mmCIF file of C-alpha atoms and ligand atoms in Angstrom:
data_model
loop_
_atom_site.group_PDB
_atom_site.id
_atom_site.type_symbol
_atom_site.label_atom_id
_atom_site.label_comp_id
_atom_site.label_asym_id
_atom_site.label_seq_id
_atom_site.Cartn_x
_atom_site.Cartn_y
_atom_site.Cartn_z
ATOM 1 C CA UNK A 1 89.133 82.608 103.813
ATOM 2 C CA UNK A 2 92.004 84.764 105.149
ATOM 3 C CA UNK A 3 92.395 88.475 104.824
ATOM 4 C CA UNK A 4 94.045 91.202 106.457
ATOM 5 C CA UNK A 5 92.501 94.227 108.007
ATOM 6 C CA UNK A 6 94.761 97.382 107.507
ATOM 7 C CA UNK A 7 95.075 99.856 110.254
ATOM 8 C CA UNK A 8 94.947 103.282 109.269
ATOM 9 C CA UNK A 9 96.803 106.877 109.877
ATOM 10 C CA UNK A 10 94.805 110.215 109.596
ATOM 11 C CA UNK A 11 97.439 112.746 107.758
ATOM 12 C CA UNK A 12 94.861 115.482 108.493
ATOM 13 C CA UNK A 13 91.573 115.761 110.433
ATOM 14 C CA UNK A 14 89.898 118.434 110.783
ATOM 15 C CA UNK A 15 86.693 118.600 113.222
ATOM 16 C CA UNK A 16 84.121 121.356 112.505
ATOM 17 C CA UNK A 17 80.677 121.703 114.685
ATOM 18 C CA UNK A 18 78.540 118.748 116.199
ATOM 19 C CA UNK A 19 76.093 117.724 114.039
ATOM 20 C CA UNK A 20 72.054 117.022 114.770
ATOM 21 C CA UNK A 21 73.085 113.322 115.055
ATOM 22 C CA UNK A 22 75.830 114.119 117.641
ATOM 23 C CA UNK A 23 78.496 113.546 115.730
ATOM 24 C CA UNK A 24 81.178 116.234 114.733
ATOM 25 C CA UNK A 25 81.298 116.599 110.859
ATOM 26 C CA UNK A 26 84.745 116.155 109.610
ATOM 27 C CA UNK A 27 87.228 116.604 106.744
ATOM 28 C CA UNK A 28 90.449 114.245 106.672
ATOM 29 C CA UNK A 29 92.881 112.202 104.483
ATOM 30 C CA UNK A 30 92.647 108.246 105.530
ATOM 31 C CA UNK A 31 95.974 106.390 105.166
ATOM 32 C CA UNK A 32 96.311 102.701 105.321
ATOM 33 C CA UNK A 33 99.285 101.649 106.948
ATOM 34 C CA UNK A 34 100.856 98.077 106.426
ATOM 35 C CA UNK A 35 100.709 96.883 110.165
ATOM 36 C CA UNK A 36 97.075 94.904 109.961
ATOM 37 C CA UNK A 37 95.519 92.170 111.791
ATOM 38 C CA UNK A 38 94.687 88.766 110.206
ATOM 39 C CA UNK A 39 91.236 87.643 109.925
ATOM 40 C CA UNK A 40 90.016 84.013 109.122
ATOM 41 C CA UNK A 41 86.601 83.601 108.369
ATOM 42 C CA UNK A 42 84.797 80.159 107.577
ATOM 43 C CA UNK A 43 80.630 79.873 107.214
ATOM 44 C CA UNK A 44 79.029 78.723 109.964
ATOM 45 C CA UNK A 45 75.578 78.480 111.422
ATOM 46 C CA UNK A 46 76.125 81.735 113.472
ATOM 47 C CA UNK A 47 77.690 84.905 113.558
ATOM 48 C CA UNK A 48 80.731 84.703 116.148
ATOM 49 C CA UNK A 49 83.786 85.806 116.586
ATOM 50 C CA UNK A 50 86.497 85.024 118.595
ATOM 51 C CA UNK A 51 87.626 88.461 120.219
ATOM 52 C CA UNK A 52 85.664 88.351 123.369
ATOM 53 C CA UNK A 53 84.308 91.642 123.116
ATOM 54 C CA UNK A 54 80.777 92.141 123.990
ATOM 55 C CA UNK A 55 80.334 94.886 121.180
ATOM 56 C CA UNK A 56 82.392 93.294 118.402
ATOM 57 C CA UNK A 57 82.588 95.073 115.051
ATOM 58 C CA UNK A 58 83.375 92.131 113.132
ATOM 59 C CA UNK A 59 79.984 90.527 114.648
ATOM 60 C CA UNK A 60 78.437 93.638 114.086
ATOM 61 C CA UNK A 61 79.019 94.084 110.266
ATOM 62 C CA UNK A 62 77.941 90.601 109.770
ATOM 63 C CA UNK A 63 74.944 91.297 111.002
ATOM 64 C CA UNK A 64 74.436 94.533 109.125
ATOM 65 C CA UNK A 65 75.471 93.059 105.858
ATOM 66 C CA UNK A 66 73.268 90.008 105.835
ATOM 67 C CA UNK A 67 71.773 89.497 109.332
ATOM 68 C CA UNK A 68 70.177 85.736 108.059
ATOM 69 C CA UNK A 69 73.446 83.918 107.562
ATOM 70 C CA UNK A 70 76.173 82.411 109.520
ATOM 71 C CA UNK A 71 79.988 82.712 109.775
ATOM 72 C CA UNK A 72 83.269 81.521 112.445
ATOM 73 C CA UNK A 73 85.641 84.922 112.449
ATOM 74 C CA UNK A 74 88.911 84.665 113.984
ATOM 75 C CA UNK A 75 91.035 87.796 114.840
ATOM 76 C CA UNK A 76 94.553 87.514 114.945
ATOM 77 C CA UNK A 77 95.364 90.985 116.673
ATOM 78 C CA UNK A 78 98.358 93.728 115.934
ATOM 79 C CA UNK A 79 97.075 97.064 115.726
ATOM 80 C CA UNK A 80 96.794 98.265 119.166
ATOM 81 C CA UNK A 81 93.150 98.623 120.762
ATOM 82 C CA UNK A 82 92.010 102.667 121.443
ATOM 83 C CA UNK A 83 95.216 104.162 119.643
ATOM 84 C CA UNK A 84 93.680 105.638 117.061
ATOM 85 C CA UNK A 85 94.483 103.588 113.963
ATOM 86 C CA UNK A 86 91.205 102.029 113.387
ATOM 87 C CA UNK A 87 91.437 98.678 114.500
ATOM 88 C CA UNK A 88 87.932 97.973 115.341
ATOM 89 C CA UNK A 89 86.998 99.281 111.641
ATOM 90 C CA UNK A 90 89.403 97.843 109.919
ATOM 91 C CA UNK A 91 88.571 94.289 111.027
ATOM 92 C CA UNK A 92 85.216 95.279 110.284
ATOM 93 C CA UNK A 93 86.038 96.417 106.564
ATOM 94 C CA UNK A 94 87.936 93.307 106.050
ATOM 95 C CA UNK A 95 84.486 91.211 107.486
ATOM 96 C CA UNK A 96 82.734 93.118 104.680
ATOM 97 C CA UNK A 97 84.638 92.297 102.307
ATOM 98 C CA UNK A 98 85.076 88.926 102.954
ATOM 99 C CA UNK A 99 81.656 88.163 103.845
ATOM 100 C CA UNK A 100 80.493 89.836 100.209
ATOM 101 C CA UNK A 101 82.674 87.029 98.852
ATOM 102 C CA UNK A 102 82.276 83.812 100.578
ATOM 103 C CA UNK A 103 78.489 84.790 100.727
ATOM 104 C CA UNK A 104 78.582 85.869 96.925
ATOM 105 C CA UNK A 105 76.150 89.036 97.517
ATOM 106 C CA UNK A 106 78.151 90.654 94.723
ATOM 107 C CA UNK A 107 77.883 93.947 96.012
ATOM 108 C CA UNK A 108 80.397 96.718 94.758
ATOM 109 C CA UNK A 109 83.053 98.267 97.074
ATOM 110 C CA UNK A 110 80.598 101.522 97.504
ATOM 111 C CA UNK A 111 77.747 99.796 98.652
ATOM 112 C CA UNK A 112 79.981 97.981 101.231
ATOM 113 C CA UNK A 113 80.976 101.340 102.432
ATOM 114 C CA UNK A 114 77.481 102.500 103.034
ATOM 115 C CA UNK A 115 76.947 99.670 104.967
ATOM 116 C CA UNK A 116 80.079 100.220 106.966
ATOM 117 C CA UNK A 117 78.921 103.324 108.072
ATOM 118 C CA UNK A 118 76.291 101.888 109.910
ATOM 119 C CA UNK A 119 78.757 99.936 112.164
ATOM 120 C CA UNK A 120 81.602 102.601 112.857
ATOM 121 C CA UNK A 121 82.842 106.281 111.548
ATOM 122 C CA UNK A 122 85.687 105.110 110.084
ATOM 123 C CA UNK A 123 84.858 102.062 108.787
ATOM 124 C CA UNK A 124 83.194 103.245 105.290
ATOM 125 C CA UNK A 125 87.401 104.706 104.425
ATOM 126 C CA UNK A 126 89.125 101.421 105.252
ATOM 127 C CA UNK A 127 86.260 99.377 103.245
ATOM 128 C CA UNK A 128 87.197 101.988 100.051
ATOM 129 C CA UNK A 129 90.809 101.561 100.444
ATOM 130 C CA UNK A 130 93.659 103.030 99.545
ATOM 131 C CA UNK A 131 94.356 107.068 100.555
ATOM 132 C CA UNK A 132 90.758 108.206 101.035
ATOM 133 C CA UNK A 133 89.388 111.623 101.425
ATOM 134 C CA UNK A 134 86.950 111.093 104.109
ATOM 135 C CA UNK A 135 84.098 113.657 105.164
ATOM 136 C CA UNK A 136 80.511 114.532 106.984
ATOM 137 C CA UNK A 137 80.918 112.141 109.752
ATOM 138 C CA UNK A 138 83.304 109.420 107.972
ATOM 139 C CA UNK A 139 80.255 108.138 105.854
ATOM 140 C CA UNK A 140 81.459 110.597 102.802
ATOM 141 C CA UNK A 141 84.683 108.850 101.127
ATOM 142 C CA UNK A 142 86.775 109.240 97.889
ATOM 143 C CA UNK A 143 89.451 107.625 96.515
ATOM 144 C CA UNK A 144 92.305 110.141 96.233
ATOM 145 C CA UNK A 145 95.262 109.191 93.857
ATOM 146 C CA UNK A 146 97.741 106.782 95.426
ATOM 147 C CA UNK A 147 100.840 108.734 96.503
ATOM 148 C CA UNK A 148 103.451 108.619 94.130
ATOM 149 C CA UNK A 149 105.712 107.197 96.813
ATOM 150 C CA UNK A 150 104.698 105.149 99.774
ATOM 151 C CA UNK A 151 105.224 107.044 102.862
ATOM 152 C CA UNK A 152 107.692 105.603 105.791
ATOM 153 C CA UNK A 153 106.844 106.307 108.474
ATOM 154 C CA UNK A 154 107.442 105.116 112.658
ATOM 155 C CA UNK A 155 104.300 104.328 114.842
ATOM 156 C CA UNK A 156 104.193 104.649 118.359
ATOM 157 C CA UNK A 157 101.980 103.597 121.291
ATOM 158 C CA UNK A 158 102.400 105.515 124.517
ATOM 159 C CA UNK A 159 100.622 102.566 126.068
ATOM 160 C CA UNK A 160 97.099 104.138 126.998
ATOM 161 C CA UNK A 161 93.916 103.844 125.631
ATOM 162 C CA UNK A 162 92.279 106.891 124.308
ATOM 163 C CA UNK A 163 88.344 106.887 124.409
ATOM 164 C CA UNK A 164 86.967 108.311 120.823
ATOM 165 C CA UNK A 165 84.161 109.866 122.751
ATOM 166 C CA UNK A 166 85.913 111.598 125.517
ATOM 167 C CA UNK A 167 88.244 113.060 122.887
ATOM 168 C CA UNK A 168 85.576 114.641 120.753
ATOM 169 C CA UNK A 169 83.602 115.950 124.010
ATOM 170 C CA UNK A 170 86.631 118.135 124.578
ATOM 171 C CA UNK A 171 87.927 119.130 121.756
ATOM 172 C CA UNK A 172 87.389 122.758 119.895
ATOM 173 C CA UNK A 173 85.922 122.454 116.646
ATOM 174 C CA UNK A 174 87.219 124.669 113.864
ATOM 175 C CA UNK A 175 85.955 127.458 112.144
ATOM 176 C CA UNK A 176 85.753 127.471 108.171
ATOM 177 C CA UNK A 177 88.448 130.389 107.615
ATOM 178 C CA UNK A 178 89.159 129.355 104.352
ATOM 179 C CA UNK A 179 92.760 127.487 105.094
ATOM 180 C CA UNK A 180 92.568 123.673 104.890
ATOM 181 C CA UNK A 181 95.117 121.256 105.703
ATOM 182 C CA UNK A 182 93.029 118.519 104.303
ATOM 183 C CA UNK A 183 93.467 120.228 100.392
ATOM 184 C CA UNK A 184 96.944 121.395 101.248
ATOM 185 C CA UNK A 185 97.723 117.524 102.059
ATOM 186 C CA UNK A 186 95.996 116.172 98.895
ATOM 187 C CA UNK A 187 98.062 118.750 96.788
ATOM 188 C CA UNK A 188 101.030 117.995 98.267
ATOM 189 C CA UNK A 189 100.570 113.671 98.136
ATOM 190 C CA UNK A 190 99.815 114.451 94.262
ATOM 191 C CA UNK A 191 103.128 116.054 94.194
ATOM 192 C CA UNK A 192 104.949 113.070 96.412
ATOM 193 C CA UNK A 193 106.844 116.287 98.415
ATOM 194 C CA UNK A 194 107.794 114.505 101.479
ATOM 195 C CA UNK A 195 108.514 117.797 103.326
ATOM 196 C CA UNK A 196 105.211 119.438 102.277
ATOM 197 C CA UNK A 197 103.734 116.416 103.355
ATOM 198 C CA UNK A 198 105.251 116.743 106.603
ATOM 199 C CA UNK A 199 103.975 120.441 106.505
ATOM 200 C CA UNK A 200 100.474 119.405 105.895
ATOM 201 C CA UNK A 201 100.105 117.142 109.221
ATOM 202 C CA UNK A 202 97.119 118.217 111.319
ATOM 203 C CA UNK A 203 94.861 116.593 113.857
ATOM 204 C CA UNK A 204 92.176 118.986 115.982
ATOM 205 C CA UNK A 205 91.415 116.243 118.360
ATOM 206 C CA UNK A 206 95.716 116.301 119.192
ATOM 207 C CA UNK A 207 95.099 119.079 121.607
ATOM 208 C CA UNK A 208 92.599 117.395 123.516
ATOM 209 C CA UNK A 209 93.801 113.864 123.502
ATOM 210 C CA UNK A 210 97.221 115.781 124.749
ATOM 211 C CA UNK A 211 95.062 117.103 127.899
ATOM 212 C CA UNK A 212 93.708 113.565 128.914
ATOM 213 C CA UNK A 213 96.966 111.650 128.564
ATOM 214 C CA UNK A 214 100.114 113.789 128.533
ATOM 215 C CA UNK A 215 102.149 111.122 127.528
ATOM 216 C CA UNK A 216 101.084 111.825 123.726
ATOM 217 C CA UNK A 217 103.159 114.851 124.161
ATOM 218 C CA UNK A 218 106.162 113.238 125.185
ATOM 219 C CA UNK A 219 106.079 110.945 122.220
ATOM 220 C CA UNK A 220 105.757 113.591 119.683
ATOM 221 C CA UNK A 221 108.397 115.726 121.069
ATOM 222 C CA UNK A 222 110.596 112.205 121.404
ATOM 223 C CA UNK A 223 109.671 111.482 117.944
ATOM 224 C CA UNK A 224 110.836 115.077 116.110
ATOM 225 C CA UNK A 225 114.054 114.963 118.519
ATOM 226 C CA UNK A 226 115.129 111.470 116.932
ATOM 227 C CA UNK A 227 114.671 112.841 113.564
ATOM 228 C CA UNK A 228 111.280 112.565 112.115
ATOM 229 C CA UNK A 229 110.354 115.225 109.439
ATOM 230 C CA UNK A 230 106.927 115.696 110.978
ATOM 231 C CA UNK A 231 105.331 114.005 113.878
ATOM 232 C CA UNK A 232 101.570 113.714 113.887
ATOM 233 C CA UNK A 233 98.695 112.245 116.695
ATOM 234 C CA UNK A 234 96.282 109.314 114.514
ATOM 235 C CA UNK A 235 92.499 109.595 115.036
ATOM 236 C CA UNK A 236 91.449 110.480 118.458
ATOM 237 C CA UNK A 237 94.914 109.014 119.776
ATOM 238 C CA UNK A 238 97.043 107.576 121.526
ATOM 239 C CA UNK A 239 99.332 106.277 118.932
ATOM 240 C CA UNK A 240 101.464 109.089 117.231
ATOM 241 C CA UNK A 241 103.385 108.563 113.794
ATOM 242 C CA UNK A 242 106.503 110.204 112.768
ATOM 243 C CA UNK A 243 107.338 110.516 108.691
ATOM 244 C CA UNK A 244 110.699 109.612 107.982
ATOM 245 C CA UNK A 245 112.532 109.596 104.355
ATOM 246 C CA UNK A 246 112.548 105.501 103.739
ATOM 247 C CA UNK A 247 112.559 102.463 105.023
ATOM 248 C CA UNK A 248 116.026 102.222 106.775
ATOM 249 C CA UNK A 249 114.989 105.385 108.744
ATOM 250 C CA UNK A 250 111.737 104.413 110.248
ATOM 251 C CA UNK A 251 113.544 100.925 111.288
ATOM 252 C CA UNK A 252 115.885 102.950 113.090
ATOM 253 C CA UNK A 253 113.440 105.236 114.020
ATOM 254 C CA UNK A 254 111.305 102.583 115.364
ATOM 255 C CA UNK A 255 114.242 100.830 117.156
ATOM 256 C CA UNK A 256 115.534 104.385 119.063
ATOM 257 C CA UNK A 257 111.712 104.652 119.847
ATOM 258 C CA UNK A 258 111.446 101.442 121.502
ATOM 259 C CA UNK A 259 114.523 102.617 123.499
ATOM 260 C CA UNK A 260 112.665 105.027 124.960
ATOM 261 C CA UNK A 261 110.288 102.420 126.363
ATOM 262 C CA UNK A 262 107.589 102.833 123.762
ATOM 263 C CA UNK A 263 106.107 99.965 121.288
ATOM 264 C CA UNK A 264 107.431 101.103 118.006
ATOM 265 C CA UNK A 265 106.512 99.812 114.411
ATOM 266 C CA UNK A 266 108.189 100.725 110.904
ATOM 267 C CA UNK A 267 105.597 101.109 108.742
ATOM 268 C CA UNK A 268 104.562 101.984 105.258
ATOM 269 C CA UNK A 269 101.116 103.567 103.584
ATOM 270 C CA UNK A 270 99.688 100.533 101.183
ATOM 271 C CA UNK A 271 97.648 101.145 98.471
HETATM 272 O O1 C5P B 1 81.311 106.075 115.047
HETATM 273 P P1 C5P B 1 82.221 105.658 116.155
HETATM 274 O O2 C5P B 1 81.638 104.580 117.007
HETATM 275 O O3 C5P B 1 83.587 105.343 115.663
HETATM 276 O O4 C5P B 1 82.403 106.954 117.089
HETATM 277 C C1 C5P B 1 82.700 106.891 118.459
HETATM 278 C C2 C5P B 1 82.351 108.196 119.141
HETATM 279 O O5 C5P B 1 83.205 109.253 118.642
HETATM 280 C C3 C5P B 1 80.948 108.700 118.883
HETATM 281 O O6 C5P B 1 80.026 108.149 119.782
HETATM 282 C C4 C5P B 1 81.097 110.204 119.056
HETATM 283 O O7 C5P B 1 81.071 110.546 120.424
HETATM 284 C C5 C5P B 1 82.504 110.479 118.538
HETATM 285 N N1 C5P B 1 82.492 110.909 117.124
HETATM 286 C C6 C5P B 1 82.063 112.197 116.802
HETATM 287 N N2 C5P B 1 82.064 112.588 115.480
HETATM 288 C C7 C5P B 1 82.488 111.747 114.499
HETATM 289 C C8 C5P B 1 82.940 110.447 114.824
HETATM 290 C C9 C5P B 1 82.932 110.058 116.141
HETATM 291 O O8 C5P B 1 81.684 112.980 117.672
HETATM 292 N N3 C5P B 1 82.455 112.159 113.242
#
């Protein structure tokens, strides 16, 4: 069976407090993005897969889902590792889904998602699908309404890896004052208003990711001065994404960015 693994943009996250678990509670909106990796999966005796790394998230949701059975997993990799688009989870999500299949547990896209959270944060979003409202610690997701247009936008690696952890140790969690990005952002997808949209963009962990590697910075500035409507950090970095009108700007977007030096991908939200 073959299936591909979306990697995702956060549009907003906010971070509040830690919780007693040690995890920050959060509120953001979950975009999947059309650059994914390709995952072939085949039954086998055992669980393997053929990424190398010791703590494999593929390997691991096997195991979660149905730790008695057997399957081959092979990763064909595009979404850059530790940039903040959820490539870990999403090849997870996709081994959920798969597995639920070729092992016919017929379990429903919810309960997958429950058991995603038991393998990564963000894994219980990409197993939903489509723009997700995401909350607590990423094991709270809704579906929101698919946005009336897909969104264009221009990804960018700075070429570091950001560490999730060292990230959230430094960032400042906000307070409740009321204001939320994450509803503004939901009001203005439901509307399709690309420039409220743009408006909307907010990541608390930007600041600190910015600290550890400066480089984010550059790309964000590089990113508004080649004419991106809004220019926004994903997850807990490094990869940035600018919003552009349509397809013909993010390409050339994407192809000034990669100018510059940078790895660069046109990209649009899938549904
Ligand atoms: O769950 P995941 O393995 O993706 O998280 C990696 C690390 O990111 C956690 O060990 C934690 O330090 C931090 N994190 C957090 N709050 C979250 C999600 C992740 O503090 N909601």
């Amino acid at each position: 069976m073959r299936v591909e693994a979306h990697a995702k943009v956060n549009l907003t996250l906010e971070v509040f407090g830690m919780r007693v678990d040690g995890y920050h509670a959060l509120r953001s909106v979950v975009m999947p993005i059309s650059l994914a990796d390709t995952l072939e999966i085949d039954e086998a005796e055992e669980i393997a897969c053929d990424t190398g790394y010791a703590d494999d998230l593929c390997v691991k949701a096997a195991k979660v889902l149905e730790p008695s059975r057997g399957a081959r997993i092979r990763v064909t990799k595009r979404i850059p590792v530790g940039g903040g688009l959820g490539g870990g989870s999403a090849d997870a999500a996709a081994t959920l889904i798969a597995l639920n299949e070729l092992w016919g547990l017929g379990k429903k896209r919810e309960e997958l998602a429950e058991i995603g959270a038991q393998v990564g944060s963000d894994v219980p979003a990409l197993v939903l699908g489509g723009a997700v409202l995401m909350e607590g610690r990423g094991e709270c997701v809704s579906r929101l309404p698919a946005p009336v247009l897909p969104l264009n936008m221009v990804l960018v690696s700075p070429g570091v890896e950001s560490s999730t952890r060292e990230v959230y140790a430094r960032c400042t969690p906000r307070s409740f004052d009321g204001h939320s990005p994450t509803v503004e952002m939901i009001e203005a997808l439901s509307c399709g208003d690309l420039r409220r949209i743009a408006a909307a963009l907010a990541n608390d962990l930007q600041e600190a990711a910015v600290r550890l590697h400066p480089g984010i910075a550059d790309v964000l500035v590089s990113l508004r001065a080649a004419g991106a409507l809004g220019a926004m950090m994903s997850g807990s970095g490094s990869s940035a994404f600018g919003l552009v009108a349509d397809r013909v700007a993010a390409e050339r977007l994407a192809a000034e960015m990669e100018k510059r030096g940078y790895s660069a991908w046109a990209v649009k939200s899938v549904v």
